[in-house]
């Protein structure tokens, strides 16, 4: 038997659990594993949340059959370890993959999906519990600060983000066992943060005390959510608005239809990049876990495949999140989906800023259900802004010609049209007073040889000083992306610094492409192509701003060892 091939197959099966291309077929009640059927049979009682640390009984046949070899099941159906923790779908998927990788658990693709689905629904997180850790599941590279206990944060973030911690709930015993697992699998954690010299409580002990109190197994939020949880009804037309770093704003629609089970959906997205006019069409499939966690993939298997991670609001009227790809999940837009009903939906206006004194400036209103034969008088931006003409189309966009009085007050203008409004649809300004390059501190990773590259996209944001004429005050007006010329300058960190010659190149679109992973024989000391540079944006009239870019080494050790290394530049 080819054990290597068998192992790869098992790992691949476990990796298909979230946002999978192939969807599990609908089953008899309950139609969604881990979630009560709706409506419940008269003889059935809803699954109630466990009290305190009593644990959750496991009644899923696959989990019992595949897992009880190691996880003992008691008379009440509770299984060691499994019954005493709650996680996101990503957290449960990681657990399943670890069991396959380290303990030779045999799971087929359908079985892996059902296990993750059941546990995410039965032992997931309530929306309020997930909110502080959404950056983790949305794969955002941010400087998150855990204010509750900085010492505990320092203990945990030596190896991973704090988001991995705050998106879990466990009993105290489970937090203790988790720490023991860390020390068993990664012995260096004792030197990196778990232990310190001397007597008394160690950092790992303080972490257990804090985490077991702050993130216990049972919470009021989960009790309330699990009592009313159900598969959302999302079929219909949704207005899409978003922003992609390096490319700007996007507008369009997403048509969502029901899948093969109540928590499964198919989607067809069509959107346009407002600045370039580039049109994109994407087809996808998704599962909504725990009644609100959308996980999907669009254009699956293609070079432009995107993972979709969104949160559905309680009223099923709005979804927010991120679609992303890339070796380090660095590419893709932030998105907001708004359900389109009987009336129009205004998603946004582009450009988002118009200068006072402008004459016949083109402004495009994006949305759903907009008038095909619009009357300029229907569009009201308030005092000082006159709509001269309006041209429609398919209901997704209306092109306006507007003039702004020379003496119009600077500030935001709400748009009213067709009985709906959009707050601060445009900013009336009197010029770009300053620039901001975002992110202010960026990071890229060399690669392309033995490891994948990590890219960094930059945007140049224009600002008006606002009515008070003073920069960096509360009334400043954010004008959105402005056209600039991009360049790099040396960030002098050491004597004879030569980083700018080796770290990589900054494109005219503000996307930095790092150099190949080294060592580089052409560089002094045969060093890698790492270093620090300034990323500089220059606007008309010589207005400049800059941001710091660190070009660092690849992730030599990934905490997801079952993932392969993608090749090439993964830019949608």
Coordinates of C-alpha atoms in Angstrom, one line a residue:
X1 CA 0.0 0.0 0.0
X2 CA 1.3 3.5 -0.9
X3 CA 1.1 5.2 2.5
X4 CA 2.4 8.5 1.2
X5 CA -0.4 8.7 -1.4
X6 CA -3.0 7.6 1.1
X7 CA -1.8 10.3 3.6
X8 CA -1.9 13.1 0.9
X9 CA -5.5 12.0 0.0
X10 CA -6.6 12.2 3.6
X11 CA -5.0 15.6 4.0
X12 CA -6.7 16.8 0.9
X13 CA -10.0 15.5 2.1
X14 CA -9.7 17.4 5.4
X15 CA -8.7 20.5 3.5
X16 CA -12.0 20.6 1.6
X17 CA -14.2 21.3 4.6
X18 CA -14.6 25.0 4.3
X19 CA -15.9 26.8 1.2
X20 CA -15.7 23.5 -0.7
X21 CA -16.3 23.2 -4.4
X22 CA -18.2 19.9 -4.1
X23 CA -21.2 20.3 -1.8
X24 CA -22.7 17.6 0.4
X25 CA -26.1 16.5 -0.8
X26 CA -29.3 17.3 1.3
X27 CA -30.2 14.8 3.9
X28 CA -33.2 13.8 5.9
X29 CA -34.0 15.9 9.0
X30 CA -32.1 17.5 10.5
X31 CA -31.1 18.8 7.0
X32 CA -28.1 20.7 8.4
X33 CA -25.7 18.6 10.6
X34 CA -25.6 20.0 14.1
X35 CA -28.6 22.3 13.6
X36 CA -32.2 21.5 14.5
X37 CA -34.6 20.9 11.6
X38 CA -36.9 23.8 10.9
X39 CA -39.7 23.4 11.9
X40 CA -39.0 20.8 14.5
X41 CA -41.2 17.7 14.7
X42 CA -43.7 17.9 17.5
X43 CA -41.9 15.1 19.3
X44 CA -38.5 16.7 19.1
X45 CA -36.9 19.1 21.5
X46 CA -34.5 21.8 20.3
X47 CA -30.8 21.3 21.2
X48 CA -30.1 23.4 24.3
X49 CA -26.8 24.9 25.1
X50 CA -24.8 23.0 27.7
X51 CA -24.6 24.6 31.2
X52 CA -21.3 25.7 32.7
X53 CA -18.5 23.2 31.9
X54 CA -20.7 20.1 31.4
X55 CA -19.7 19.7 27.8
X56 CA -21.7 19.0 24.7
X57 CA -22.9 15.5 23.8
X58 CA -21.8 14.2 20.4
X59 CA -24.4 12.3 18.4
X60 CA -22.8 12.5 15.0
X61 CA -22.1 9.0 13.7
X62 CA -19.0 9.9 11.7
X63 CA -17.4 11.6 14.7
X64 CA -18.2 8.8 17.0
X65 CA -16.9 6.2 14.5
X66 CA -13.7 8.0 13.5
X67 CA -12.7 9.7 16.7
X68 CA -13.6 7.6 19.7
X69 CA -10.5 5.5 19.2
X70 CA -8.7 8.4 21.0
X71 CA -11.6 10.5 22.4
X72 CA -13.4 8.4 24.9
X73 CA -17.2 8.8 25.0
X74 CA -19.0 8.7 28.3
X75 CA -22.6 7.6 29.2
X76 CA -24.0 11.0 28.3
X77 CA -22.3 11.0 24.9
X78 CA -19.6 13.5 25.7
X79 CA -16.2 12.9 24.1
X80 CA -13.0 13.9 25.7
X81 CA -11.5 17.1 24.3
X82 CA -14.1 17.5 21.5
X83 CA -17.1 18.1 23.8
X84 CA -15.4 20.9 25.8
X85 CA -14.5 23.5 23.2
X86 CA -16.1 25.8 20.7
X87 CA -14.5 27.2 17.6
X88 CA -15.0 28.9 14.2
X89 CA -15.3 26.6 11.1
X90 CA -11.6 27.4 10.5
X91 CA -10.8 26.3 14.0
X92 CA -12.6 23.0 13.6
X93 CA -11.0 22.5 10.2
X94 CA -7.6 22.9 11.7
X95 CA -8.4 20.3 14.3
X96 CA -9.6 17.8 11.7
X97 CA -6.5 18.4 9.6
X98 CA -4.2 18.0 12.6
X99 CA -5.9 14.7 13.5
X100 CA -5.3 13.5 9.9
X101 CA -1.7 14.7 9.8
X102 CA -0.6 13.5 13.2
X103 CA -2.9 10.7 14.2
X104 CA -3.7 8.9 10.9
X105 CA -7.4 9.6 11.1
X106 CA -9.1 8.4 7.9
X107 CA -11.7 10.7 6.5
X108 CA -13.2 11.1 3.1
X109 CA -14.0 14.6 1.7
X110 CA -17.7 14.3 2.4
X111 CA -17.0 13.0 5.9
X112 CA -14.5 15.9 6.6
X113 CA -17.1 18.5 5.5
X114 CA -19.8 17.0 7.7
X115 CA -17.6 16.9 10.7
X116 CA -16.7 20.5 10.4
X117 CA -20.2 21.5 9.6
X118 CA -21.7 19.6 12.6
X119 CA -19.2 20.9 15.1
X120 CA -19.3 24.5 13.7
X121 CA -23.1 24.5 14.2
X122 CA -23.3 22.6 17.5
X123 CA -20.2 24.1 19.1
X124 CA -19.5 27.4 17.2
X125 CA -19.3 31.0 18.2
X126 CA -22.1 33.6 18.5
X127 CA -21.8 36.6 16.3
X128 CA -20.8 38.9 19.2
X129 CA -18.1 36.4 20.3
X130 CA -16.6 36.3 16.8
X131 CA -16.7 40.0 16.1
X132 CA -13.4 40.9 17.9
X133 CA -11.6 38.1 16.0
X134 CA -13.0 38.6 12.5
X135 CA -9.7 39.8 11.3
X136 CA -8.4 36.3 11.9
X137 CA -10.9 34.4 9.7
X138 CA -10.9 37.2 7.1
X139 CA -7.1 36.8 6.9
X140 CA -6.3 40.5 7.5
X141 CA -2.8 41.5 8.2
X142 CA -3.4 44.1 10.9
X143 CA -1.7 45.3 14.1
X144 CA -4.3 44.0 16.5
X145 CA -3.8 45.0 20.1
X146 CA -5.3 42.8 22.8
X147 CA -6.1 45.3 25.5
X148 CA -7.5 42.9 28.1
X149 CA -4.1 41.5 29.1
X150 CA -0.9 42.5 27.3
X151 CA 1.2 39.9 29.1
X152 CA -1.0 37.1 28.0
X153 CA -1.0 38.6 24.5
X154 CA 2.8 38.5 24.5
X155 CA 2.8 34.9 25.6
X156 CA 0.6 33.9 22.6
X157 CA 1.7 36.0 19.7
X158 CA 5.2 34.7 19.6
X159 CA 4.0 32.2 17.1
X160 CA 0.5 33.2 15.9
X161 CA -1.9 36.1 16.1
X162 CA -4.1 36.7 19.1
X163 CA -7.1 36.1 16.8
X164 CA -6.4 32.4 16.9
X165 CA -7.0 32.5 20.7
X166 CA -10.0 34.8 20.9
X167 CA -11.9 32.8 18.3
X168 CA -12.1 29.8 20.7
X169 CA -14.0 28.9 23.9
X170 CA -12.9 26.2 26.2
X171 CA -13.2 24.8 29.8
X172 CA -10.3 25.5 32.1
X173 CA -9.1 21.9 31.7
X174 CA -9.2 22.3 28.0
X175 CA -7.1 25.5 28.1
X176 CA -4.6 23.6 30.3
X177 CA -4.6 20.7 27.8
X178 CA -4.1 23.1 24.9
X179 CA -1.0 24.6 26.5
X180 CA 0.3 21.0 27.1
X181 CA -0.3 20.2 23.4
X182 CA 1.7 23.3 22.5
X183 CA 4.6 22.2 24.6
X184 CA 4.4 18.7 23.3
X185 CA 4.3 19.6 19.6
X186 CA 6.5 22.8 19.8
X187 CA 8.9 22.4 22.7
X188 CA 10.6 25.8 22.0
X189 CA 7.5 27.6 23.2
X190 CA 8.9 27.3 26.8
X191 CA 11.8 29.5 25.8
X192 CA 9.8 31.8 23.5
X193 CA 7.2 32.8 26.1
X194 CA 5.7 30.1 28.2
X195 CA 8.4 30.0 30.9
X196 CA 10.6 32.5 32.7
X197 CA 13.3 32.1 35.4
X198 CA 12.5 32.1 39.1
X199 CA 9.7 30.8 41.3
X200 CA 6.1 31.8 41.2
X201 CA 3.5 31.7 38.4
X202 CA 4.9 31.4 35.0
X203 CA 3.5 33.2 31.9
X204 CA 1.8 30.0 30.7
X205 CA 0.0 29.7 34.1
X206 CA -1.1 33.3 33.9
X207 CA -2.4 32.7 30.4
X208 CA -4.5 29.8 31.5
X209 CA -6.0 31.8 34.4
X210 CA -6.9 34.7 32.1
X211 CA -8.2 32.7 29.1
X212 CA -10.3 30.3 31.1
X213 CA -12.0 33.3 32.8
X214 CA -12.3 35.5 29.7
X215 CA -13.2 32.8 27.1
X216 CA -15.1 30.0 29.0
X217 CA -17.0 27.2 27.3
X218 CA -20.4 28.5 28.1
X219 CA -21.4 32.2 27.7
X220 CA -24.7 34.1 27.7
X221 CA -24.1 35.1 24.0
X222 CA -23.8 31.5 22.9
X223 CA -26.8 30.4 24.9
X224 CA -29.0 33.1 23.3
X225 CA -27.7 32.5 19.8
X226 CA -27.8 28.7 19.8
X227 CA -31.4 28.8 21.0
X228 CA -32.6 30.6 17.9
X229 CA -30.0 29.6 15.3
X230 CA -31.2 28.5 11.9
X231 CA -30.1 28.4 8.3
X232 CA -30.5 31.9 6.8
X233 CA -32.7 32.5 3.7
X234 CA -30.4 34.5 1.4
X235 CA -31.7 33.7 -2.1
X236 CA -32.2 36.9 -4.2
X237 CA -30.4 39.9 -5.6
X238 CA -27.8 41.7 -3.5
X239 CA -26.1 45.0 -4.2
X240 CA -22.3 44.8 -3.9
X241 CA -19.9 47.5 -2.9
X242 CA -16.3 47.1 -2.0
X243 CA -12.7 48.3 -2.0
X244 CA -9.6 46.4 -3.2
X245 CA -6.2 47.8 -2.2
X246 CA -4.2 48.8 -5.3
X247 CA -7.3 48.9 -7.5
X248 CA -9.9 51.0 -5.7
X249 CA -13.7 50.7 -5.3
X250 CA -15.9 48.0 -6.9
X251 CA -19.7 48.1 -7.5
X252 CA -22.0 45.4 -8.8
X253 CA -24.5 42.7 -7.9
X254 CA -24.5 39.2 -6.5
X255 CA -27.3 36.8 -7.4
X256 CA -27.7 34.2 -4.7
X257 CA -29.7 31.0 -5.2
X258 CA -30.5 28.1 -2.9
X259 CA -28.1 25.1 -3.0
X260 CA -28.8 21.4 -2.2
X261 CA -29.3 22.0 1.5
X262 CA -30.8 24.9 3.5
X263 CA -27.3 26.2 4.5
X264 CA -25.8 25.9 1.0
X265 CA -25.9 28.6 -1.7
X266 CA -24.8 29.3 -5.2
X267 CA -23.8 32.8 -6.3
X268 CA -23.1 34.7 -9.4
X269 CA -21.3 38.0 -8.9
X270 CA -20.9 40.7 -11.6
X271 CA -19.0 43.9 -10.7
X272 CA -16.9 46.7 -12.1
X273 CA -13.8 48.5 -10.9
X274 CA -15.0 52.1 -10.7
X275 CA -11.6 53.6 -11.7
X276 CA -10.5 51.4 -14.5
X277 CA -13.9 50.2 -15.8
X278 CA -12.7 46.6 -15.7
X279 CA -15.6 44.2 -15.5
X280 CA -15.5 40.9 -13.5
X281 CA -17.9 37.9 -13.4
X282 CA -17.6 35.2 -10.8
X283 CA -19.6 32.1 -10.0
X284 CA -19.3 30.4 -6.7
X285 CA -20.7 28.0 -4.0
X286 CA -20.8 28.4 -0.3
X287 CA -21.9 27.1 3.1
X288 CA -23.2 29.2 5.9
X289 CA -22.1 27.8 9.2
X290 CA -23.6 28.6 12.6
X291 CA -26.4 30.5 10.9
X292 CA -24.3 33.5 9.9
X293 CA -20.7 32.5 8.8
X294 CA -20.6 32.5 5.0
X295 CA -17.7 30.5 3.7
X296 CA -17.4 30.0 -0.1
X297 CA -15.2 30.0 -3.2
X298 CA -15.8 31.7 -6.5
X299 CA -14.4 30.7 -9.8
X300 CA -13.1 27.5 -8.1
X301 CA -10.1 25.9 -9.6
X302 CA -9.3 28.9 -11.8
X303 CA -6.3 31.2 -11.7
X304 CA -8.6 33.9 -10.3
X305 CA -10.2 31.8 -7.5
X306 CA -11.2 33.7 -4.4
X307 CA -12.1 32.5 -1.0
X308 CA -15.2 34.3 0.5
X309 CA -15.5 34.9 4.2
X310 CA -18.5 37.0 5.2
X311 CA -20.7 37.6 8.2
X312 CA -24.5 37.6 7.7
X313 CA -26.4 40.1 9.9
X314 CA -29.2 38.9 12.1
X315 CA -31.9 40.3 9.8
X316 CA -30.5 38.6 6.7
X317 CA -30.3 42.0 5.0
X318 CA -26.6 42.6 4.9
X319 CA -23.3 40.7 4.6
X320 CA -19.8 42.1 5.2
X321 CA -16.4 40.5 4.9
X322 CA -13.5 39.9 2.6
X323 CA -12.8 37.9 -0.6
X324 CA -9.1 37.0 -0.9
X325 CA -6.4 34.9 -2.6
X326 CA -2.6 34.8 -2.9
X327 CA 0.0 32.8 -1.2
X328 CA -0.4 34.9 1.9
X329 CA -4.0 35.8 1.3
X330 CA -3.0 39.4 0.5
X331 CA -5.1 40.1 -2.6
X332 CA -8.8 40.8 -2.8
X333 CA -11.5 43.3 -1.8
X334 CA -13.4 44.2 1.3
X335 CA -17.1 43.7 0.5
X336 CA -20.5 44.7 1.7
X337 CA -23.6 43.1 0.3
X338 CA -27.0 44.7 0.8
X339 CA -30.2 42.8 -0.1
X340 CA -32.2 44.4 -2.9
X341 CA -35.9 44.5 -2.3
X342 CA -38.7 46.4 -4.1
X343 CA -37.1 49.8 -4.2
X344 CA -33.7 51.0 -5.4
X345 CA -30.5 50.5 -3.5
X346 CA -27.7 53.0 -3.7
X347 CA -24.3 51.3 -3.2
X348 CA -22.1 54.3 -3.8
X349 CA -21.0 57.2 -5.9
X350 CA -17.8 57.6 -7.9
X351 CA -15.7 59.6 -7.8
X352 CA -16.4 60.1 -4.0
X353 CA -15.2 63.7 -4.0
X354 CA -16.0 66.7 -6.2
X355 CA -14.2 70.1 -6.0
X356 CA -16.1 73.3 -5.4
X357 CA -16.3 75.3 -8.6
X358 CA -16.5 72.2 -10.8
X359 CA -18.6 72.4 -13.9
X360 CA -20.3 69.5 -15.6
X361 CA -18.2 67.0 -13.6
X362 CA -19.1 63.3 -14.3
X363 CA -20.4 61.4 -11.3
X364 CA -21.6 57.8 -11.4
X365 CA -24.2 56.5 -9.0
X366 CA -24.0 52.7 -8.6
X367 CA -26.6 50.4 -7.1
X368 CA -29.6 48.1 -7.9
X369 CA -33.0 49.2 -9.2
X370 CA -31.9 52.6 -10.3
X371 CA -34.1 54.4 -12.9
X372 CA -33.4 53.4 -16.5
X373 CA -34.7 56.7 -17.7
X374 CA -33.6 59.0 -14.9
X375 CA -34.8 62.6 -14.3
X376 CA -32.0 64.9 -13.1
X377 CA -34.4 66.4 -10.6
X378 CA -34.7 63.0 -8.8
X379 CA -31.1 63.3 -7.6
X380 CA -30.6 65.6 -4.7
X381 CA -27.1 66.2 -3.3
X382 CA -28.1 69.3 -1.2
X383 CA -27.2 73.0 -1.3
X384 CA -24.5 74.1 -3.8
X385 CA -24.6 70.9 -6.0
X386 CA -26.7 71.0 -9.2
X387 CA -27.5 67.9 -11.2
X388 CA -27.5 69.1 -14.9
X389 CA -28.2 65.8 -16.7
X390 CA -28.7 62.1 -16.0
X391 CA -28.3 59.0 -18.2
X392 CA -29.4 55.5 -17.1
X393 CA -29.0 52.0 -18.4
X394 CA -29.7 48.6 -16.9
X395 CA -30.6 49.9 -13.5
X396 CA -27.1 49.3 -12.0
X397 CA -25.7 52.7 -12.8
X398 CA -26.7 56.3 -13.5
X399 CA -24.3 58.8 -15.0
X400 CA -24.7 62.4 -13.8
X401 CA -23.3 65.7 -14.8
X402 CA -23.0 68.0 -11.8
X403 CA -21.8 71.5 -11.1
X404 CA -20.7 72.7 -7.7
X405 CA -20.9 76.4 -6.7
X406 CA -17.6 78.1 -6.2
X407 CA -18.6 79.1 -2.7
X408 CA -20.2 75.8 -1.7
X409 CA -19.4 74.7 1.8
X410 CA -16.9 71.9 2.0
X411 CA -18.1 68.7 3.6
X412 CA -20.1 65.6 3.0
X413 CA -23.3 65.5 1.0
X414 CA -26.1 63.0 1.4
X415 CA -27.7 61.7 -1.8
X416 CA -31.5 61.3 -2.0
X417 CA -33.0 59.5 -4.9
X418 CA -36.2 57.4 -5.4
X419 CA -37.1 57.5 -1.8
X420 CA -33.8 56.2 -0.5
X421 CA -30.6 58.0 0.6
X422 CA -26.9 57.4 1.0
X423 CA -25.1 59.3 3.7
X424 CA -21.9 61.2 2.7
X425 CA -22.3 60.1 -0.9
X426 CA -19.8 62.7 -2.0
X427 CA -17.4 65.1 -0.4
X428 CA -17.3 68.7 -1.6
X429 CA -13.8 69.9 -1.2
X430 CA -11.5 72.9 -2.1
X431 CA -8.4 70.9 -3.0
X432 CA -6.1 68.1 -1.9
X433 CA -4.3 69.5 1.1
X434 CA -2.3 66.4 2.1
X435 CA -1.7 62.8 1.1
X436 CA -1.7 59.6 3.1
X437 CA -0.1 56.3 1.9
X438 CA -1.8 53.2 3.2
X439 CA -0.8 51.0 4.9
X440 CA 1.6 53.3 6.8
X441 CA 3.7 50.2 7.7
X442 CA 3.6 47.4 5.1
X443 CA 5.3 44.1 4.8
X444 CA 6.3 41.9 1.9
X445 CA 8.1 38.6 1.7
X446 CA 10.8 37.6 -0.7
X447 CA 10.2 34.4 -2.6
X448 CA 9.7 32.8 -6.0
X449 CA 12.4 30.2 -5.7
X450 CA 11.8 27.8 -2.8
X451 CA 9.0 29.8 -1.2
X452 CA 6.0 31.9 -2.4
X453 CA 6.2 35.7 -2.6
X454 CA 4.3 37.9 -0.4
X455 CA 3.1 41.1 -2.1
X456 CA 2.1 44.5 -0.7
X457 CA -0.4 46.8 -2.3
X458 CA -0.4 50.6 -1.5
X459 CA -3.0 53.3 -2.0
X460 CA -2.6 57.1 -2.0
X461 CA -5.5 58.7 -0.2
X462 CA -6.2 62.4 -0.6
X463 CA -7.4 64.6 2.3
X464 CA -8.9 68.1 2.6
X465 CA -8.2 69.9 5.8
X466 CA -12.0 70.5 6.2
X467 CA -13.9 73.6 7.4
X468 CA -11.4 74.6 10.1
X469 CA -8.5 74.5 7.6
X470 CA -6.3 72.6 10.1
X471 CA -4.8 69.2 9.3
X472 CA -5.4 66.1 11.3
X473 CA -8.5 67.3 13.0
X474 CA -11.9 65.7 13.3
X475 CA -13.5 67.7 10.4
X476 CA -10.9 66.5 7.8
X477 CA -12.4 65.2 4.6
X478 CA -11.3 61.8 3.2
X479 CA -11.3 62.2 -0.6
X480 CA -10.5 58.7 -1.6
X481 CA -7.7 57.4 -3.9
X482 CA -6.0 60.1 -5.9
X483 CA -3.7 59.7 -9.0
X484 CA 0.0 59.7 -8.0
X485 CA 3.4 58.7 -9.3
X486 CA 4.9 55.9 -7.2
X487 CA 8.6 55.6 -6.3
X488 CA 10.9 54.2 -3.6
X489 CA 13.6 55.8 -1.5
X490 CA 16.2 54.3 0.8
X491 CA 15.2 53.7 4.4
X492 CA 18.6 54.1 6.1
X493 CA 18.7 51.6 8.9
X494 CA 22.4 50.6 8.7
X495 CA 25.7 52.1 7.3
X496 CA 26.1 51.7 3.6
X497 CA 22.5 50.7 3.3
X498 CA 21.7 49.3 -0.2
X499 CA 18.3 47.7 0.3
X500 CA 16.6 49.7 -2.5
X501 CA 18.8 47.9 -5.1
X502 CA 17.7 44.4 -4.0
X503 CA 14.4 44.2 -2.3
X504 CA 12.1 44.3 -5.3
X505 CA 10.1 46.7 -7.5
X506 CA 7.1 49.0 -7.0
X507 CA 4.7 49.0 -9.9
X508 CA 2.8 52.1 -11.3
X509 CA -0.3 50.7 -9.6
X510 CA 1.3 50.8 -6.2
X511 CA 1.7 47.1 -5.9
X512 CA 5.2 46.0 -4.6
X513 CA 6.7 42.8 -6.0
X514 CA 9.5 41.5 -3.9
X515 CA 12.7 40.0 -5.2
X516 CA 13.5 36.3 -5.3
X517 CA 14.5 34.5 -2.1
X518 CA 18.2 34.3 -1.7
X519 CA 21.0 34.2 -0.8
X520 CA 22.1 36.7 -3.4
X521 CA 25.7 36.3 -4.6
X522 CA 25.7 39.8 -6.0
X523 CA 25.0 41.4 -2.6
X524 CA 27.6 42.2 -0.1
X525 CA 28.0 39.3 2.4
X526 CA 25.9 37.0 0.1
X527 CA 22.8 38.3 2.0
X528 CA 19.2 37.7 1.2
X529 CA 17.2 40.3 -0.6
X530 CA 15.6 41.7 2.5
X531 CA 15.5 45.2 3.8
X532 CA 13.6 48.4 4.5
X533 CA 12.5 51.1 2.0
X534 CA 10.2 54.1 1.8
X535 CA 7.3 53.9 -0.5
X536 CA 6.7 57.4 -1.9
X537 CA 3.6 58.8 -3.6
X538 CA 3.8 62.1 -5.5
X539 CA 0.6 64.0 -6.4
X540 CA 0.2 66.9 -8.9
X541 CA 2.0 70.1 -7.7
X542 CA 4.6 68.1 -5.8
X543 CA 2.5 67.0 -2.9
X544 CA 4.2 63.9 -1.4
X545 CA 3.6 61.2 1.3
X546 CA 5.5 58.1 2.1
X547 CA 5.1 54.8 4.1
X548 CA 7.5 52.3 5.5
X549 CA 7.9 48.9 3.8
X550 CA 9.7 46.0 5.4
X551 CA 10.7 43.3 3.0
X552 CA 11.4 40.2 5.1
X553 CA 12.0 36.5 4.8
X554 CA 9.4 33.9 3.8
X555 CA 7.5 31.9 6.3
X556 CA 10.0 29.0 6.6
X557 CA 7.8 27.2 9.2
X558 CA 4.0 27.4 8.6
X559 CA 1.6 26.2 11.2
X560 CA -0.5 24.6 8.5
X561 CA 2.2 22.1 7.3
X562 CA -0.4 20.2 5.1
X563 CA -0.7 23.2 2.7
X564 CA 1.4 23.2 -0.5
X565 CA 3.4 26.1 -1.8
X566 CA 1.7 27.9 -4.7
X567 CA 3.8 29.0 -7.7
X568 CA 3.8 32.2 -9.6
X569 CA 2.2 35.6 -8.9
X570 CA -1.3 35.0 -7.7
X571 CA -2.9 38.3 -8.6
X572 CA -6.6 38.2 -9.6

